[in-house]
Every structure is written in structure tokens, then in C-alpha cells.
Coordinates of C-alpha atoms in Angstrom, one line a residue:
M908 CA 0.0 0.0 0.0
P909 CA 2.7 2.6 0.8
G910 CA 4.4 1.8 -2.5
K911 CA 1.2 2.8 -4.3
K912 CA 1.2 6.1 -2.5
K913 CA 4.7 6.9 -3.6
N914 CA 3.7 6.1 -7.2
D915 CA 0.8 8.4 -6.9
K916 CA 3.0 11.2 -5.7
K917 CA 5.4 10.6 -8.6
K918 CA 2.5 10.8 -11.0
K919 CA 1.3 14.1 -9.5
A920 CA 4.8 15.5 -9.7
K921 CA 5.0 14.9 -13.4
K922 CA 4.5 18.1 -15.4
K923 CA 1.9 18.3 -18.0
K924 CA 3.3 18.4 -21.6
V925 CA 1.9 20.7 -24.1
E926 CA -0.3 19.0 -26.8
G927 CA 1.8 18.5 -29.9
L928 CA 5.1 19.1 -28.2
L929 CA 7.6 17.0 -26.3
E930 CA 8.0 19.6 -23.5
N931 CA 5.9 21.1 -20.8
A932 CA 4.5 24.7 -20.8
S933 CA 7.2 26.1 -18.5
E934 CA 10.0 24.9 -20.7
V935 CA 8.3 26.5 -23.8
V936 CA 8.0 29.9 -22.1
K937 CA 11.5 29.6 -20.6
R938 CA 13.0 29.3 -24.1
L939 CA 10.9 32.3 -25.3
M940 CA 12.1 34.4 -22.4
K941 CA 15.7 33.4 -22.8
R942 CA 15.7 34.3 -26.5
Y943 CA 13.9 37.6 -25.8
D944 CA 16.5 38.6 -23.1
T945 CA 19.4 37.7 -25.5
L946 CA 18.0 39.8 -28.3
C947 CA 17.5 42.8 -26.0
K948 CA 21.0 42.5 -24.7
E949 CA 22.6 42.1 -28.1
S950 CA 20.8 45.2 -29.4
N951 CA 21.3 47.1 -26.2
S952 CA 17.5 47.6 -25.9
I953 CA 15.1 47.9 -23.0
I954 CA 13.4 44.7 -21.8
A955 CA 9.6 45.1 -21.4
A956 CA 9.0 44.8 -17.7
D957 CA 5.4 43.7 -17.9
I958 CA 6.1 41.1 -20.6
R959 CA 9.0 39.6 -18.5
K960 CA 6.8 39.5 -15.4
T961 CA 4.0 37.7 -17.2
M962 CA 6.5 35.2 -18.6
K963 CA 7.8 34.5 -15.0
D964 CA 4.3 34.0 -13.7
C965 CA 3.4 31.6 -16.5
I966 CA 6.6 29.6 -15.8
E967 CA 5.7 29.3 -12.1
N968 CA 2.1 28.3 -12.8
E969 CA 3.0 25.9 -15.6
Q970 CA 0.9 27.9 -18.1
L971 CA 1.4 29.2 -21.7
I972 CA 1.4 32.9 -22.3
V973 CA -1.2 33.7 -24.9
R974 CA -1.7 37.5 -24.3
F975 CA 1.2 39.9 -24.8
I976 CA 0.8 43.5 -23.6
L977 CA 3.7 45.7 -24.6
K978 CA 3.8 49.2 -23.2
P979 CA 6.4 51.7 -21.7
N980 CA 8.0 50.5 -18.5
P981 CA 6.5 52.0 -15.4
T982 CA 8.1 55.0 -13.6
L983 CA 7.8 56.5 -10.2
S984 CA 6.0 59.6 -11.6
P985 CA 2.8 59.2 -13.6
L986 CA 3.7 62.3 -15.6
V987 CA 7.0 60.9 -16.9
Q988 CA 6.9 58.2 -19.6
G989 CA 9.1 55.2 -19.0
D990 CA 11.6 53.5 -21.2
I991 CA 10.1 52.2 -24.5
P992 CA 10.7 48.6 -25.4
R993 CA 10.8 47.4 -29.0
L994 CA 8.1 45.3 -30.6
D995 CA 10.3 44.0 -33.4
L996 CA 12.5 42.2 -30.8
L997 CA 9.5 40.4 -29.3
M998 CA 8.3 39.3 -32.7
T999 CA 11.8 38.0 -33.6
A1000 CA 11.9 36.0 -30.4
I1001 CA 8.5 34.5 -31.1
R1002 CA 9.6 33.5 -34.6
N1003 CA 13.0 32.2 -33.5
V1004 CA 11.6 29.7 -31.0
Y1005 CA 8.5 29.1 -33.1
Y1006 CA 6.2 30.1 -30.3
K1007 CA 2.8 29.3 -31.8
F1008 CA 0.6 30.0 -28.8
I1009 CA 0.2 33.8 -29.2
K1010 CA -3.4 34.8 -29.5
D1011 CA -3.8 38.4 -28.4
L1012 CA -1.3 41.3 -29.0
Y1013 CA -1.7 44.7 -27.3
V1014 CA 0.7 47.5 -28.0
W1015 CA 0.1 50.8 -26.1
D1016 CA 1.8 54.1 -26.4
I1017 CA 4.8 52.8 -28.4
P1018 CA 5.6 54.5 -31.7
L1019 CA 5.7 52.0 -34.6
D1020 CA 7.3 52.7 -37.9
Y1021 CA 6.6 51.2 -41.3
I1022 CA 9.3 48.5 -41.1
T1023 CA 8.0 47.3 -37.7
M1024 CA 4.5 47.1 -39.2
A1025 CA 5.8 45.2 -42.1
N1026 CA 7.4 42.6 -39.8
L1027 CA 4.1 42.4 -37.8
A1028 CA 2.2 41.8 -41.0
L1029 CA 4.5 39.0 -41.9
L1030 CA 4.0 37.4 -38.5
I1031 CA 0.2 37.7 -38.8
E1032 CA 0.2 36.3 -42.4
R1033 CA 1.8 33.0 -41.2
K1034 CA -1.2 31.1 -40.0
C1035 CA 0.8 28.9 -37.7
Y1036 CA 0.6 31.9 -35.3
P1037 CA -3.1 32.0 -34.3
I1038 CA -3.4 35.7 -33.6
R1039 CA -7.0 36.6 -33.2
L1040 CA -6.8 40.1 -31.6
I1041 CA -4.6 43.1 -32.5
E1042 CA -4.8 46.4 -30.5
L1043 CA -2.3 49.1 -31.5
S1044 CA -3.3 52.1 -29.4
D1045 CA -1.6 55.5 -29.7
C1046 CA 1.3 54.1 -31.7
D1047 CA 1.7 57.1 -34.1
L1048 CA 0.5 55.0 -37.1
D1049 CA 0.0 56.8 -40.4
S1050 CA -2.0 55.7 -43.4
Q1051 CA 0.9 53.8 -45.0
C1052 CA 1.4 51.7 -41.8
V1053 CA -2.2 50.9 -41.8
G1054 CA -2.2 50.0 -45.5
R1055 CA 0.7 47.5 -44.9
L1056 CA -1.3 45.8 -42.1
A1057 CA -4.5 45.8 -44.3
K1058 CA -2.8 43.7 -47.0
V1059 CA -2.6 40.6 -44.8
M1060 CA -6.0 40.9 -43.1
N1061 CA -7.7 38.5 -45.5
N1062 CA -4.9 35.9 -44.8
S1063 CA -5.2 36.2 -41.1
Q1064 CA -7.4 34.8 -38.2
I1065 CA -8.0 38.3 -36.7
S1066 CA -11.5 38.8 -35.4
Y1067 CA -10.9 42.0 -33.5
L1068 CA -8.8 45.0 -34.6
S1069 CA -8.3 48.2 -32.7
L1070 CA -6.3 51.2 -34.0
D1071 CA -7.5 53.8 -31.5
Y1072 CA -5.7 57.1 -31.1
N1073 CA -3.8 57.0 -34.4
D1074 CA -4.4 59.9 -36.8
I1075 CA -4.8 57.7 -39.9
G1076 CA -7.5 60.0 -41.4
D1077 CA -9.8 59.1 -44.4
E1078 CA -6.9 57.8 -46.4
G1079 CA -5.9 55.3 -43.7
C1080 CA -9.5 54.2 -43.5
R1081 CA -9.7 53.8 -47.2
L1082 CA -6.5 51.6 -47.3
L1083 CA -7.7 49.5 -44.4
C1084 CA -11.1 48.9 -45.9
K1085 CA -9.5 48.0 -49.2
G1086 CA -7.7 45.2 -47.4
L1087 CA -10.9 44.1 -45.7
E1088 CA -12.9 43.6 -49.0
G1089 CA -14.5 40.2 -48.8
N1090 CA -13.3 39.5 -45.3
K1091 CA -15.3 36.8 -43.4
I1092 CA -13.3 36.7 -40.1
L1093 CA -13.1 40.3 -38.7
L1094 CA -16.1 40.9 -36.4
R1095 CA -15.1 44.0 -34.4
L1096 CA -13.3 47.1 -35.6
S1097 CA -12.3 50.0 -33.3
L1098 CA -11.2 53.3 -34.8
C1099 CA -11.8 55.8 -32.0
Y1100 CA -10.1 59.2 -32.2
C1101 CA -8.6 58.4 -35.6
D1102 CA -9.4 61.8 -37.3
L1103 CA -12.0 60.2 -39.6
G1104 CA -14.3 62.4 -41.6
V1105 CA -17.5 62.1 -43.7
E1106 CA -15.8 60.1 -46.4
S1107 CA -14.9 57.4 -43.9
G1108 CA -18.6 56.9 -43.2
R1109 CA -19.2 56.0 -46.8
I1110 CA -16.2 53.7 -47.0
L1111 CA -17.1 51.9 -43.8
G1112 CA -20.7 51.6 -44.9
D1113 CA -19.7 49.6 -47.9
I1114 CA -17.5 47.3 -45.8
V1115 CA -20.2 46.7 -43.2
S1116 CA -22.6 45.7 -46.1
T1117 CA -20.2 43.2 -47.7
T1118 CA -18.2 41.6 -44.9
A1119 CA -18.9 39.8 -41.6
L1120 CA -18.0 43.0 -39.6
R1121 CA -20.8 43.6 -37.0
E1122 CA -19.4 45.8 -34.2
L1123 CA -18.1 49.3 -34.9
Y1124 CA -16.4 51.6 -32.3
L1125 CA -15.9 55.0 -33.9
N1126 CA -16.1 57.5 -31.0
G1127 CA -14.3 60.8 -31.2
N1128 CA -14.2 61.3 -34.9
N1129 CA -15.8 63.8 -37.4
L1130 CA -18.2 61.6 -39.3
E1131 CA -21.0 64.2 -38.8
A1132 CA -24.6 63.5 -39.7
E1133 CA -23.8 62.8 -43.4
G1134 CA -21.1 60.3 -42.6
V1135 CA -23.2 58.4 -40.0
M1136 CA -26.1 58.3 -42.4
E1137 CA -24.0 56.8 -45.2
L1138 CA -22.5 54.3 -42.6
I1139 CA -25.9 52.9 -41.5
K1140 CA -28.1 53.5 -44.5
M1141 CA -27.7 50.0 -46.1
A1142 CA -28.1 48.2 -42.7
A1143 CA -31.2 50.2 -41.9
D1144 CA -32.9 49.5 -45.3
N1145 CA -32.0 45.8 -44.9
A1146 CA -33.4 45.6 -41.4
E1147 CA -36.7 47.1 -42.5
S1148 CA -37.0 44.8 -45.5
E1149 CA -36.1 41.7 -43.4
Y1150 CA -38.7 42.6 -40.8
Y1151 CA -41.5 42.8 -43.4
E1152 CA -40.4 39.7 -45.2
K1153 CA -40.6 37.8 -41.9
Q1154 CA -44.0 39.2 -41.2
Q1155 CA -45.2 38.1 -44.6
A1156 CA -43.7 34.7 -44.2
M1157 CA -45.6 34.3 -40.9
E1158 CA -48.8 35.4 -42.5
D1159 CA -48.4 32.9 -45.3
Q1160 CA -47.6 30.1 -42.8
L1161 CA -50.8 30.9 -40.9
V1162 CA -52.8 30.7 -44.1
Q1163 CA -51.3 27.3 -44.9
Q1164 CA -51.9 26.1 -41.4
E1165 CA -55.6 27.1 -41.6
A1166 CA -55.9 25.3 -45.0
M1167 CA -54.3 22.1 -43.5
E1168 CA -56.7 22.2 -40.6
G1169 CA -59.6 22.6 -42.9
Q1170 CA -58.5 19.5 -44.9
E1171 CA -58.0 17.5 -41.8
K1172 CA -61.6 18.3 -40.7
V1173 CA -62.9 17.1 -44.0
V1174 CA -60.9 13.8 -43.9
T1175 CA -62.0 13.2 -40.3
A1176 CA -65.6 13.7 -41.3
M1177 CA -65.3 11.3 -44.2
S1178 CA -63.6 8.6 -42.1
G1179 CA -66.3 8.9 -39.5
S1180 CA -69.0 8.3 -42.1
S1181 CA -67.1 5.3 -43.5
S1182 CA -66.7 3.7 -40.0
M1183 CA -70.4 3.8 -39.5
L1184 CA -70.8 1.7 -42.7
G1185 CA -68.2 -0.8 -41.3
M1186 CA -65.6 0.1 -44.0
D1187 CA -62.8 1.3 -41.7
D1188 CA -61.1 -2.0 -41.0
I1189 CA -61.4 -3.6 -44.4
G1190 CA -58.1 -4.5 -45.9
K1191 CA -56.1 -3.3 -42.9
P1192 CA -53.7 -5.8 -41.3
S1193 CA -54.1 -6.2 -37.6
S1194 CA -51.5 -4.3 -35.6
A1195 CA -52.1 -6.3 -32.4
G1196 CA -49.0 -7.9 -30.8
K1197 CA -46.6 -5.8 -32.9
K1198 CA -44.1 -3.6 -31.1
K1199 CA -42.0 -0.9 -32.6
K1200 CA -38.3 -1.4 -32.4
K1201 CA -36.4 1.4 -30.7
K1202 CA -33.7 2.8 -32.8
G1203 CA -30.4 3.2 -31.1
K1204 CA -29.1 6.8 -30.9
S1205 CA -26.0 7.2 -33.1
K1206 CA -23.4 9.6 -31.7
K1207 CA -22.8 12.4 -34.2
A1208 CA -19.4 14.1 -34.4
K1209 CA -19.4 17.7 -33.4
E1210 CA -19.4 19.9 -36.5
P1211 CA -17.2 23.0 -36.6
P1212 CA -19.1 26.3 -35.9
A1213 CA -20.5 27.9 -39.0
P1214 CA -18.7 31.0 -40.3
P1215 CA -20.3 34.3 -39.3
P1216 CA -22.9 35.7 -41.7
V1217 CA -21.8 38.2 -44.3
G1218 CA -24.1 41.2 -44.9
P1219 CA -25.4 44.5 -43.6
W1220 CA -26.0 43.6 -40.0
I1221 CA -24.9 45.8 -37.2
Y1222 CA -24.8 44.5 -33.6
K1223 CA -23.0 47.3 -31.8
L1224 CA -22.6 50.9 -33.0
H1225 CA -20.6 53.4 -31.0
I1226 CA -20.5 56.9 -32.6
A1227 CA -20.3 59.2 -29.6
D1228 CA -18.7 62.7 -30.1
N1229 CA -18.9 62.7 -33.9
G1230 CA -20.2 66.2 -34.6
I1231 CA -23.8 65.2 -35.3
D1232 CA -25.2 68.6 -34.3
Y1233 CA -26.6 71.9 -35.5
Y1234 CA -23.4 73.8 -34.9
D1235 CA -21.4 72.1 -37.6
I1236 CA -20.0 74.7 -40.0
H1237 CA -17.3 72.6 -41.6
S1238 CA -19.3 71.0 -44.4
N1239 CA -20.4 73.0 -47.5
V1240 CA -23.4 70.8 -47.8
H1241 CA -24.8 70.4 -44.3
T1242 CA -26.9 67.4 -43.5
P1243 CA -29.1 68.2 -40.4
P1244 CA -29.1 65.7 -37.5
L1245 CA -32.8 65.1 -38.1
T1246 CA -32.1 63.5 -41.5
C1247 CA -29.6 61.2 -39.9
M1248 CA -31.8 60.3 -36.9
I1249 CA -34.6 59.3 -39.3
V1250 CA -32.3 56.7 -40.8
L1251 CA -31.1 55.7 -37.3
R1252 CA -34.7 55.3 -36.2
K1253 CA -35.3 52.8 -38.9
L1254 CA -32.2 50.8 -37.8
I1255 CA -33.2 50.8 -34.1
A1256 CA -36.9 50.0 -34.8
Y1257 CA -36.4 47.1 -37.2
S1258 CA -33.0 45.5 -36.6
E1259 CA -33.5 42.3 -34.7
C1260 CA -29.7 41.8 -34.1
L1261 CA -29.0 45.3 -32.8
Q1262 CA -27.7 45.3 -29.2
E1263 CA -25.9 48.6 -28.5
V1264 CA -26.0 52.2 -29.8
D1265 CA -23.9 55.0 -28.4
I1266 CA -24.7 58.5 -29.7
D1267 CA -23.6 60.4 -26.6
D1268 CA -21.9 63.8 -26.9
N1269 CA -23.8 64.7 -30.1
L1270 CA -26.1 67.7 -29.8
V1271 CA -28.8 66.3 -32.0
G1272 CA -31.7 68.4 -30.6
D1273 CA -35.1 67.7 -29.2
V1274 CA -36.8 66.8 -32.5
S1275 CA -34.1 64.2 -33.2
G1276 CA -34.4 63.0 -29.6
L1277 CA -38.1 62.3 -30.3
E1278 CA -37.2 60.2 -33.3
V1279 CA -34.9 58.0 -31.2
L1280 CA -37.7 57.7 -28.5
H1281 CA -40.3 56.7 -31.2
S1282 CA -37.9 54.0 -32.5
L1283 CA -37.5 52.4 -29.1
Q1284 CA -41.3 52.5 -28.6
E1285 CA -41.8 50.9 -32.1
R1286 CA -39.2 48.2 -31.2
K1287 CA -41.0 47.4 -28.0
D1288 CA -44.4 47.2 -29.8
M1289 CA -42.9 44.8 -32.3
K1290 CA -41.6 42.6 -29.4
L1291 CA -38.0 42.8 -30.6
P1292 CA -35.1 42.4 -28.0
S1293 CA -34.3 45.6 -26.1
V1294 CA -31.3 47.8 -27.1
K1295 CA -28.8 49.5 -24.8
L1296 CA -28.7 53.1 -25.9
S1297 CA -26.6 56.1 -24.6
M1298 CA -27.6 59.6 -25.7
T1299 CA -26.9 63.2 -24.7
H1300 CA -28.7 64.5 -21.7
R1301 CA -29.2 67.9 -23.4
L1302 CA -32.8 67.1 -24.4
R1303 CA -36.1 67.8 -22.8
P1304 CA -36.2 66.1 -19.4
E1305 CA -39.4 64.1 -20.3
T1306 CA -37.8 62.8 -23.6
F1307 CA -34.5 61.9 -21.9
D1308 CA -36.3 60.1 -19.1
A1309 CA -38.5 58.1 -21.5
I1310 CA -35.5 57.0 -23.5
R1311 CA -33.7 55.8 -20.4
K1312 CA -36.8 53.8 -19.3
L1313 CA -37.0 52.1 -22.7
S1314 CA -33.3 51.3 -22.9
G1315 CA -30.3 50.6 -20.7
A1316 CA -27.1 52.6 -21.1
A1317 CA -24.7 51.2 -23.7
S1318 CA -21.4 49.8 -22.3
K1319 CA -18.7 52.4 -22.7
K1320 CA -15.4 51.3 -24.1
K1321 CA -12.8 51.3 -21.3
K1322 CA -10.0 53.9 -21.7
K1323 CA -6.5 53.3 -20.5
K1324 CA -5.4 55.3 -17.5
G1325 CA -3.9 58.7 -18.4
K1326 CA -5.5 58.8 -21.8
G1327 CA -6.6 62.4 -22.3
K1328 CA -6.3 62.7 -26.0
K1329 CA -9.0 64.7 -27.8
K1330 CA -10.1 64.5 -31.4
K1331 CA -8.9 67.1 -33.8
K1332 CA -11.1 69.9 -34.8
K1333 CA -11.1 70.8 -38.4

């Protein structure tokens, strides 16, 4: 008996090996950390303190590191920026040791040039690295850097891309959307405070209508009423037509059901009259003594999940602080907020998949506020799922209170500490 206990202890002491590899998780992460340290020393560069700490924790806990967060090293004073580590050295270490477990990459407040973005694009393009999330926040990216990244989007597994606080402008948005044409993987796109204008609204509207993209975070830009209207127009029209098509299909189904019930009544009446004449059992074999055999349930193999649908469906729309107001004097042809809110009303009222809308910090006016209120009332009357909606409080109190009762507040995107960047005013 004591011998068995010793064997049990030995079994427990054995480290779990990573599936597909001949070594355990801690050994894999150790090799990555050793190679990263060597590259930093050889190039006389700063080691990312947070990355190294995460690696040490994963080694102690026998876990793989799947999320990499690269940011300036912490300092004693919050007003002073710490030493800036290099992204290219981390990517080189990942390639050198063939670390194929990276899934999420966050880079915050670190300037990235075109060469670094090209190296990142090459890493993403190799599908042996299953990167599903890329967040490059406040990295001084320009339109050319974004264009290089966009070229590999259709050959990647990225489902969430965030380029917040980079002044890429309409040209950067155009190059990004050109790379996203026909994409069936990307579901969430965040371009907050990226200096986007009206033209970007048209470009993004086309991409939403032809790809699987369903969540848009565009706070702090200059889309204005015209750009927002172009962005959601196709989705709003599609939502309305889908709703009426479903209603028509339900009506047709009811008509068919009533017709079937009528036929069954006629058949029942005829069978009743024939049984009175003794004709119901003629020519029918006796079913007495016969038992139905139970069929064994065959186990079906789990099928892979279906790809996300492609089309003009919007699940989450965040367009706070985008200049949708009456005080816009930048456009030669001014589209009033009311025109935009009429299109938004259609989207809110008819879209079954819509979950969140954030139009806060836009001075749309009381009449536009009533349009939003009516859309929520129509949605409730049509028994569609409720929508979380955030809107400016600068409305009539009764309108604002009614909107709040019919909807919960949309979840705000979390900002990093110390992020006080504002959008550019044209």
C-alpha cells in the first residue's frame, strides 16, 4: 500500500506536456524568455518589464502565455513616460523559438514605424501563429502603416482589430477597408479618435454591407450627420425589408396552417362516415401484438461552428462625439441631424440583431431625440429584443427620461489610465 502512495506522488509531480510538443508549458515559455532577453542585450535595448513578469508568472504556474501586452515600462512619476521597449525584438523572439501560442497582442503608447508594421504583417500572415486580436493604441501610425497591415487581413485569423488614437484619417480608413474587402473573419473594428471624416462613413458603410463586420467603435471622430447616415443606410434598409419579409412569411404560414386544418376536418368527417358503414377495418392488417423497435441513438461528431454571416447587419454601433449637431460649420453641404436620426430610427426600430447604440456627446436636438424615442417604442411594440442606448442628456427632461426607461445605457469602451487625447477639430 505505501508503495502505491509513492507512485501516486510521482504521477502528481509529473509536469503536463503541451499538446503536440515533447516539453511542458514552463519549458516552452523559458525558451521564449531566454531568447527575448538575449535579443534585447545584443541590441542594447530595453526589456519590457510587464512582458517579462508575465512570462515568469506563467513559468511558475505551468501555463502558456497567450496574451502579450507591450507598453512603456512603469516609472515613479505618472507624468513621466518610462523607457520604451521594442516590438520587433519580441516578434523576432517568437519566430526564432517558433512560439505558436500567441493569440492576443496589445501595444500601447509605443511608436511603430513602417518596417515594424511590415514585420508584424509577416507574422500575422503566417497562419501557424493563431493571432485573433490586435490592438495598436496611440502608436503614431500613419495611413501607410495601416495600409501595410491591411494587406494581410484576409490571410489572417484576426476577429478584433483596434487602432484607437492613431491619426490615420480618411486615407488610412480607405486603405484599411480596401484590405478588408470580402473578409469573413473580422467581427469587431475600433477606430476611436482616428481623425475620420465624412468620407470614412461612406467607406465603412460599404465594408459593413459586404463583410462579416458587425461591431463598430468610432467614438471621437468627425463623421458628422452625413457620414453616419452613409454608414448605417444600407443596414437600416436591410433591417426594414427583413422585418416585413418575416411578417409576410408568418402570415403565409398561418394561411397554410388554416388550410391544412380545414383539410383534416374534411378527412375526419369522411372517415367517421365510413366507419359507420363498417368500412374502416377492411383490408387493414391487424397491428395487435406488434411492437415498434427502438432505434439506437447514433453519436454524431461535433461539427465545426458555422462561419459568421456576411451582410449589412450591425450588432454594436458606437459613434459618440462625432459632430452630429446643428453647430457644424465645416461642411459646405450640411446634413441636419434630423435626417440622420430618421435613418437611425429605422435601424433601431427594425433590426433584430442590434444590441448597443452609443450616440452620446452629439447635440442632436429635441426633435431628433423624439425620433430616437419613437424608434424604441416601435421596437417594444414589435416585441424585438431591447437595445442598450446612450444619448446626450441635453434634451427635454421628459424625452430623456422616457429614452432611459426604454433602454439601458450602452457599455462604454474602457479607456487606459492617463489617456486624455482629444479629437482634432477641423
